[in-house]
């Protein structure tokens, strides 16, 4: 199977598995692209980070609903099982030769690493965490906080930003946090309430930067 066909299959898998997981992945992809642009990454990297962000939670398709949809806090055993999604997603994306699939695999594996080295699965620290994963980590938590979940209401963007600011230098790369603060202060590129999910899906499927 060609890599572009593989990516299209993965997109359909995400879309068919869970509407909320798919919508979350799309929003994370777009916020990650905005952050990458604010950090002045090259244009080609913006597309790659965006697609990698879209696939960051691919491993969650392996989780049972009793964990993924649980309306309350996870038990330690359930949390350990939840954390396996990072390694599972990376495994599902392994073996690709393109920069896009390789970066998507990196993001899937490392988007839960923490700047202070206490994350998972590899306890990477600081700049040893790949930049794309550091960007996706901020985008992921920002969307999780500002979205309604079975166990919590949606936070305001300002409240979410304040929480992320408190974790700057601990959970998150301070430079990426500053990029988010700058974007929200300027009110640029983050009007996600009206995002056309179908159009973004078509862009990802039919305008892939893969050769």
PDB file of C-alpha atoms in Angstrom:
ATOM      1  CA  UNK A   1       0.000   0.000   0.000  1.00  0.00           C
ATOM      2  CA  UNK A   2       1.331   3.425  -0.928  1.00  0.00           C
ATOM      3  CA  UNK A   3       1.845   5.877   1.916  1.00  0.00           C
ATOM      4  CA  UNK A   4      -0.771   8.336   0.666  1.00  0.00           C
ATOM      5  CA  UNK A   5      -3.330   5.517   0.542  1.00  0.00           C
ATOM      6  CA  UNK A   6      -2.264   4.475   4.030  1.00  0.00           C
ATOM      7  CA  UNK A   7      -2.831   7.993   5.344  1.00  0.00           C
ATOM      8  CA  UNK A   8      -6.263   8.129   3.754  1.00  0.00           C
ATOM      9  CA  UNK A   9      -7.113   4.795   5.373  1.00  0.00           C
ATOM     10  CA  UNK A  10      -5.975   6.075   8.759  1.00  0.00           C
ATOM     11  CA  UNK A  11      -8.105   9.203   8.374  1.00  0.00           C
ATOM     12  CA  UNK A  12     -11.149   7.077   7.607  1.00  0.00           C
ATOM     13  CA  UNK A  13     -10.354   4.889  10.620  1.00  0.00           C
ATOM     14  CA  UNK A  14     -10.235   7.912  12.937  1.00  0.00           C
ATOM     15  CA  UNK A  15     -13.408   9.346  11.456  1.00  0.00           C
ATOM     16  CA  UNK A  16     -15.271   6.061  11.787  1.00  0.00           C
ATOM     17  CA  UNK A  17     -14.037   5.277  15.289  1.00  0.00           C
ATOM     18  CA  UNK A  18     -15.178   8.364  17.186  1.00  0.00           C
ATOM     19  CA  UNK A  19     -16.588  11.694  16.051  1.00  0.00           C
ATOM     20  CA  UNK A  20     -15.113  13.460  19.082  1.00  0.00           C
ATOM     21  CA  UNK A  21     -11.653  11.883  18.737  1.00  0.00           C
ATOM     22  CA  UNK A  22     -11.622  12.833  15.066  1.00  0.00           C
ATOM     23  CA  UNK A  23     -12.795  16.399  15.741  1.00  0.00           C
ATOM     24  CA  UNK A  24     -10.223  16.739  18.531  1.00  0.00           C
ATOM     25  CA  UNK A  25      -7.491  15.502  16.211  1.00  0.00           C
ATOM     26  CA  UNK A  26      -8.486  18.006  13.528  1.00  0.00           C
ATOM     27  CA  UNK A  27      -8.451  20.893  15.999  1.00  0.00           C
ATOM     28  CA  UNK A  28      -5.100  19.843  17.429  1.00  0.00           C
ATOM     29  CA  UNK A  29      -3.707  19.643  13.897  1.00  0.00           C
ATOM     30  CA  UNK A  30      -4.816  23.188  13.142  1.00  0.00           C
ATOM     31  CA  UNK A  31      -3.556  24.666  16.426  1.00  0.00           C
ATOM     32  CA  UNK A  32      -0.233  22.861  15.943  1.00  0.00           C
ATOM     33  CA  UNK A  33       0.079  24.405  12.484  1.00  0.00           C
ATOM     34  CA  UNK A  34      -0.644  27.863  13.901  1.00  0.00           C
ATOM     35  CA  UNK A  35       1.977  27.401  16.621  1.00  0.00           C
ATOM     36  CA  UNK A  36       4.538  26.144  14.116  1.00  0.00           C
ATOM     37  CA  UNK A  37       3.927  29.171  11.928  1.00  0.00           C
ATOM     38  CA  UNK A  38       4.292  31.544  14.875  1.00  0.00           C
ATOM     39  CA  UNK A  39       7.586  29.804  15.661  1.00  0.00           C
ATOM     40  CA  UNK A  40       8.598  30.554  12.046  1.00  0.00           C
ATOM     41  CA  UNK A  41       9.035  26.976  10.895  1.00  0.00           C
ATOM     42  CA  UNK A  42       9.424  26.575   7.102  1.00  0.00           C
ATOM     43  CA  UNK A  43       6.227  26.294   5.061  1.00  0.00           C
ATOM     44  CA  UNK A  44       6.760  22.609   4.248  1.00  0.00           C
ATOM     45  CA  UNK A  45       7.148  21.861   7.943  1.00  0.00           C
ATOM     46  CA  UNK A  46       3.790  23.510   8.675  1.00  0.00           C
ATOM     47  CA  UNK A  47       2.006  20.919   6.531  1.00  0.00           C
ATOM     48  CA  UNK A  48       3.988  18.087   8.072  1.00  0.00           C
ATOM     49  CA  UNK A  49       3.346  19.214  11.651  1.00  0.00           C
ATOM     50  CA  UNK A  50      -0.341  19.629  10.844  1.00  0.00           C
ATOM     51  CA  UNK A  51      -0.691  16.101   9.517  1.00  0.00           C
ATOM     52  CA  UNK A  52       1.386  14.702  12.363  1.00  0.00           C
ATOM     53  CA  UNK A  53      -0.905  16.509  14.787  1.00  0.00           C
ATOM     54  CA  UNK A  54      -3.910  14.939  13.121  1.00  0.00           C
ATOM     55  CA  UNK A  55      -2.515  11.460  13.820  1.00  0.00           C
ATOM     56  CA  UNK A  56      -1.176  12.133  17.320  1.00  0.00           C
ATOM     57  CA  UNK A  57      -3.874  10.095  19.107  1.00  0.00           C
ATOM     58  CA  UNK A  58      -4.125   7.280  16.574  1.00  0.00           C
ATOM     59  CA  UNK A  59      -3.234   4.747  19.260  1.00  0.00           C
ATOM     60  CA  UNK A  60      -6.479   5.529  21.104  1.00  0.00           C
ATOM     61  CA  UNK A  61      -8.416   3.470  18.566  1.00  0.00           C
ATOM     62  CA  UNK A  62      -7.029   0.453  20.444  1.00  0.00           C
ATOM     63  CA  UNK A  63      -8.507   1.537  23.782  1.00  0.00           C
ATOM     64  CA  UNK A  64     -11.784   0.112  25.131  1.00  0.00           C
ATOM     65  CA  UNK A  65     -14.714   2.500  25.515  1.00  0.00           C
ATOM     66  CA  UNK A  66     -14.766   1.893  29.254  1.00  0.00           C
ATOM     67  CA  UNK A  67     -11.507   3.867  29.435  1.00  0.00           C
ATOM     68  CA  UNK A  68     -11.814   6.297  26.545  1.00  0.00           C
ATOM     69  CA  UNK A  69     -15.375   7.347  27.444  1.00  0.00           C
ATOM     70  CA  UNK A  70     -15.199   7.019  31.227  1.00  0.00           C
ATOM     71  CA  UNK A  71     -17.066   9.983  32.781  1.00  0.00           C
ATOM     72  CA  UNK A  72     -14.864  10.119  35.898  1.00  0.00           C
ATOM     73  CA  UNK A  73     -11.188   9.904  36.893  1.00  0.00           C
ATOM     74  CA  UNK A  74      -9.201   6.899  35.709  1.00  0.00           C
ATOM     75  CA  UNK A  75      -7.841   4.390  38.184  1.00  0.00           C
ATOM     76  CA  UNK A  76      -4.050   3.956  38.248  1.00  0.00           C
ATOM     77  CA  UNK A  77      -4.430   0.768  36.216  1.00  0.00           C
ATOM     78  CA  UNK A  78      -6.692   2.478  33.676  1.00  0.00           C
ATOM     79  CA  UNK A  79      -4.311   5.433  33.417  1.00  0.00           C
ATOM     80  CA  UNK A  80      -1.439   3.057  32.717  1.00  0.00           C
ATOM     81  CA  UNK A  81      -3.489   1.434  29.966  1.00  0.00           C
ATOM     82  CA  UNK A  82      -4.423   4.859  28.558  1.00  0.00           C
ATOM     83  CA  UNK A  83      -0.763   5.863  28.412  1.00  0.00           C
ATOM     84  CA  UNK A  84      -0.022   2.928  26.134  1.00  0.00           C
ATOM     85  CA  UNK A  85      -1.742   4.776  23.274  1.00  0.00           C
ATOM     86  CA  UNK A  86       1.443   6.744  22.609  1.00  0.00           C
ATOM     87  CA  UNK A  87       3.520   3.640  21.915  1.00  0.00           C
ATOM     88  CA  UNK A  88       0.684   1.891  20.093  1.00  0.00           C
ATOM     89  CA  UNK A  89       0.124   4.866  17.793  1.00  0.00           C
ATOM     90  CA  UNK A  90       3.822   5.092  17.017  1.00  0.00           C
ATOM     91  CA  UNK A  91       3.886   1.384  16.211  1.00  0.00           C
ATOM     92  CA  UNK A  92       0.908   1.753  13.876  1.00  0.00           C
ATOM     93  CA  UNK A  93       2.772   4.515  11.991  1.00  0.00           C
ATOM     94  CA  UNK A  94       6.150   2.763  11.890  1.00  0.00           C
ATOM     95  CA  UNK A  95       7.885   1.623   8.744  1.00  0.00           C
ATOM     96  CA  UNK A  96       7.142   4.651   6.584  1.00  0.00           C
ATOM     97  CA  UNK A  97       9.858   6.129   4.415  1.00  0.00           C
ATOM     98  CA  UNK A  98       8.450   9.638   3.978  1.00  0.00           C
ATOM     99  CA  UNK A  99       9.292  12.530   6.269  1.00  0.00           C
ATOM    100  CA  UNK A 100       5.589  12.917   7.010  1.00  0.00           C
ATOM    101  CA  UNK A 101       5.067   9.389   8.321  1.00  0.00           C
ATOM    102  CA  UNK A 102       8.329   9.465  10.239  1.00  0.00           C
ATOM    103  CA  UNK A 103       7.372  12.742  11.910  1.00  0.00           C
ATOM    104  CA  UNK A 104       3.838  11.482  12.569  1.00  0.00           C
ATOM    105  CA  UNK A 105       5.343   8.459  14.313  1.00  0.00           C
ATOM    106  CA  UNK A 106       7.572  10.754  16.392  1.00  0.00           C
ATOM    107  CA  UNK A 107       4.636  12.959  17.394  1.00  0.00           C
ATOM    108  CA  UNK A 108       2.447   9.979  18.275  1.00  0.00           C
ATOM    109  CA  UNK A 109       5.146   8.554  20.540  1.00  0.00           C
ATOM    110  CA  UNK A 110       6.383  11.730  22.220  1.00  0.00           C
ATOM    111  CA  UNK A 111       3.473  14.178  22.559  1.00  0.00           C
ATOM    112  CA  UNK A 112       3.086  13.210  26.230  1.00  0.00           C
ATOM    113  CA  UNK A 113       6.714  13.760  27.139  1.00  0.00           C
ATOM    114  CA  UNK A 114       7.205  16.652  29.579  1.00  0.00           C
ATOM    115  CA  UNK A 115       9.772  19.429  29.494  1.00  0.00           C
ATOM    116  CA  UNK A 116      10.938  18.427  33.000  1.00  0.00           C
ATOM    117  CA  UNK A 117      11.468  14.787  31.994  1.00  0.00           C
ATOM    118  CA  UNK A 118       8.561  13.282  33.942  1.00  0.00           C
ATOM    119  CA  UNK A 119       6.405  12.392  30.923  1.00  0.00           C
ATOM    120  CA  UNK A 120       5.949   9.187  28.987  1.00  0.00           C
ATOM    121  CA  UNK A 121       6.829   6.849  27.385  1.00  0.00           C
ATOM    122  CA  UNK A 122      10.572   7.633  27.278  1.00  0.00           C
ATOM    123  CA  UNK A 123      10.930  10.363  29.928  1.00  0.00           C
ATOM    124  CA  UNK A 124      12.672  12.676  27.487  1.00  0.00           C
ATOM    125  CA  UNK A 125      13.547  16.121  28.784  1.00  0.00           C
ATOM    126  CA  UNK A 126      13.838  19.624  27.354  1.00  0.00           C
ATOM    127  CA  UNK A 127      15.167  19.939  23.840  1.00  0.00           C
ATOM    128  CA  UNK A 128      15.683  16.177  23.606  1.00  0.00           C
ATOM    129  CA  UNK A 129      11.929  16.037  22.977  1.00  0.00           C
ATOM    130  CA  UNK A 130      11.403  16.584  19.230  1.00  0.00           C
ATOM    131  CA  UNK A 131      10.087  20.086  18.493  1.00  0.00           C
ATOM    132  CA  UNK A 132       7.030  18.799  16.617  1.00  0.00           C
ATOM    133  CA  UNK A 133       6.034  16.761  19.676  1.00  0.00           C
ATOM    134  CA  UNK A 134       6.536  19.789  21.954  1.00  0.00           C
ATOM    135  CA  UNK A 135       4.266  21.826  19.684  1.00  0.00           C
ATOM    136  CA  UNK A 136       1.629  19.101  19.554  1.00  0.00           C
ATOM    137  CA  UNK A 137       1.721  18.712  23.340  1.00  0.00           C
ATOM    138  CA  UNK A 138       0.634  22.318  23.833  1.00  0.00           C
ATOM    139  CA  UNK A 139      -1.996  22.108  21.077  1.00  0.00           C
ATOM    140  CA  UNK A 140      -3.340  18.849  22.537  1.00  0.00           C
ATOM    141  CA  UNK A 141      -3.780  20.163  26.080  1.00  0.00           C
ATOM    142  CA  UNK A 142      -5.184  23.492  24.885  1.00  0.00           C
ATOM    143  CA  UNK A 143      -7.901  21.700  22.947  1.00  0.00           C
ATOM    144  CA  UNK A 144      -8.561  19.209  25.746  1.00  0.00           C
ATOM    145  CA  UNK A 145      -9.081  22.048  28.225  1.00  0.00           C
ATOM    146  CA  UNK A 146     -11.289  24.138  25.942  1.00  0.00           C
ATOM    147  CA  UNK A 147     -13.471  21.189  24.896  1.00  0.00           C
ATOM    148  CA  UNK A 148     -16.312  19.629  26.827  1.00  0.00           C
ATOM    149  CA  UNK A 149     -15.523  16.133  28.030  1.00  0.00           C
ATOM    150  CA  UNK A 150     -17.647  13.495  29.826  1.00  0.00           C
ATOM    151  CA  UNK A 151     -15.888  14.435  33.078  1.00  0.00           C
ATOM    152  CA  UNK A 152     -15.702  18.259  32.762  1.00  0.00           C
ATOM    153  CA  UNK A 153     -17.186  21.333  31.070  1.00  0.00           C
ATOM    154  CA  UNK A 154     -15.216  23.295  28.480  1.00  0.00           C
ATOM    155  CA  UNK A 155     -12.819  25.893  29.875  1.00  0.00           C
ATOM    156  CA  UNK A 156     -12.550  29.379  28.426  1.00  0.00           C
ATOM    157  CA  UNK A 157      -9.502  30.044  26.280  1.00  0.00           C
ATOM    158  CA  UNK A 158      -8.166  32.474  28.867  1.00  0.00           C
ATOM    159  CA  UNK A 159      -8.476  29.930  31.677  1.00  0.00           C
ATOM    160  CA  UNK A 160      -6.826  27.300  29.500  1.00  0.00           C
ATOM    161  CA  UNK A 161      -3.980  29.663  28.654  1.00  0.00           C
ATOM    162  CA  UNK A 162      -3.446  30.479  32.333  1.00  0.00           C
ATOM    163  CA  UNK A 163      -3.214  26.770  33.175  1.00  0.00           C
ATOM    164  CA  UNK A 164      -0.736  26.177  30.359  1.00  0.00           C
ATOM    165  CA  UNK A 165       1.310  29.197  31.475  1.00  0.00           C
ATOM    166  CA  UNK A 166       1.604  27.681  34.960  1.00  0.00           C
ATOM    167  CA  UNK A 167       3.065  24.550  33.362  1.00  0.00           C
ATOM    168  CA  UNK A 168       5.577  26.434  31.208  1.00  0.00           C
ATOM    169  CA  UNK A 169       9.033  25.049  31.955  1.00  0.00           C
ATOM    170  CA  UNK A 170       7.536  22.045  33.722  1.00  0.00           C
ATOM    171  CA  UNK A 171       5.179  20.254  31.355  1.00  0.00           C
ATOM    172  CA  UNK A 172       5.682  22.443  28.286  1.00  0.00           C
ATOM    173  CA  UNK A 173       8.434  24.099  26.272  1.00  0.00           C
ATOM    174  CA  UNK A 174       8.337  27.790  27.316  1.00  0.00           C
ATOM    175  CA  UNK A 175       8.941  28.933  23.742  1.00  0.00           C
ATOM    176  CA  UNK A 176       5.887  27.031  22.479  1.00  0.00           C
ATOM    177  CA  UNK A 177       3.776  28.344  25.367  1.00  0.00           C
ATOM    178  CA  UNK A 178       4.854  31.879  24.464  1.00  0.00           C
ATOM    179  CA  UNK A 179       3.754  31.225  20.879  1.00  0.00           C
ATOM    180  CA  UNK A 180       0.286  30.195  22.090  1.00  0.00           C
ATOM    181  CA  UNK A 181       0.033  33.272  24.303  1.00  0.00           C
ATOM    182  CA  UNK A 182       1.062  35.458  21.376  1.00  0.00           C
ATOM    183  CA  UNK A 183      -1.521  33.901  19.064  1.00  0.00           C
ATOM    184  CA  UNK A 184      -4.316  34.329  21.585  1.00  0.00           C
ATOM    185  CA  UNK A 185      -3.244  37.885  22.407  1.00  0.00           C
ATOM    186  CA  UNK A 186      -3.247  38.767  18.721  1.00  0.00           C
ATOM    187  CA  UNK A 187      -6.440  36.728  18.206  1.00  0.00           C
ATOM    188  CA  UNK A 188      -4.954  35.256  15.053  1.00  0.00           C
ATOM    189  CA  UNK A 189      -5.632  31.964  13.305  1.00  0.00           C
ATOM    190  CA  UNK A 190      -7.451  30.270  16.179  1.00  0.00           C
ATOM    191  CA  UNK A 191     -11.083  30.833  15.240  1.00  0.00           C
ATOM    192  CA  UNK A 192     -11.738  27.112  15.503  1.00  0.00           C
ATOM    193  CA  UNK A 193     -15.418  27.268  16.445  1.00  0.00           C
ATOM    194  CA  UNK A 194     -16.295  27.718  12.791  1.00  0.00           C
ATOM    195  CA  UNK A 195     -13.676  25.397  11.307  1.00  0.00           C
ATOM    196  CA  UNK A 196     -14.947  23.373   8.341  1.00  0.00           C
ATOM    197  CA  UNK A 197     -13.997  19.841   9.406  1.00  0.00           C
ATOM    198  CA  UNK A 198     -15.108  18.309   6.111  1.00  0.00           C
ATOM    199  CA  UNK A 199     -12.983  20.764   4.127  1.00  0.00           C
ATOM    200  CA  UNK A 200      -9.950  20.042   6.293  1.00  0.00           C
ATOM    201  CA  UNK A 201     -10.484  16.324   5.831  1.00  0.00           C
ATOM    202  CA  UNK A 202     -10.580  16.780   2.037  1.00  0.00           C
ATOM    203  CA  UNK A 203      -7.401  18.838   2.208  1.00  0.00           C
ATOM    204  CA  UNK A 204      -5.621  16.160   4.212  1.00  0.00           C
ATOM    205  CA  UNK A 205      -6.821  13.362   1.941  1.00  0.00           C
ATOM    206  CA  UNK A 206      -6.554  14.915  -1.506  1.00  0.00           C
ATOM    207  CA  UNK A 207      -3.920  17.625  -1.111  1.00  0.00           C
ATOM    208  CA  UNK A 208      -1.361  15.599   0.779  1.00  0.00           C
ATOM    209  CA  UNK A 209       2.205  16.862   0.411  1.00  0.00           C
ATOM    210  CA  UNK A 210       3.364  13.311  -0.181  1.00  0.00           C
ATOM    211  CA  UNK A 211       4.920  12.849  -3.647  1.00  0.00           C
TER     212      UNK A 211
END
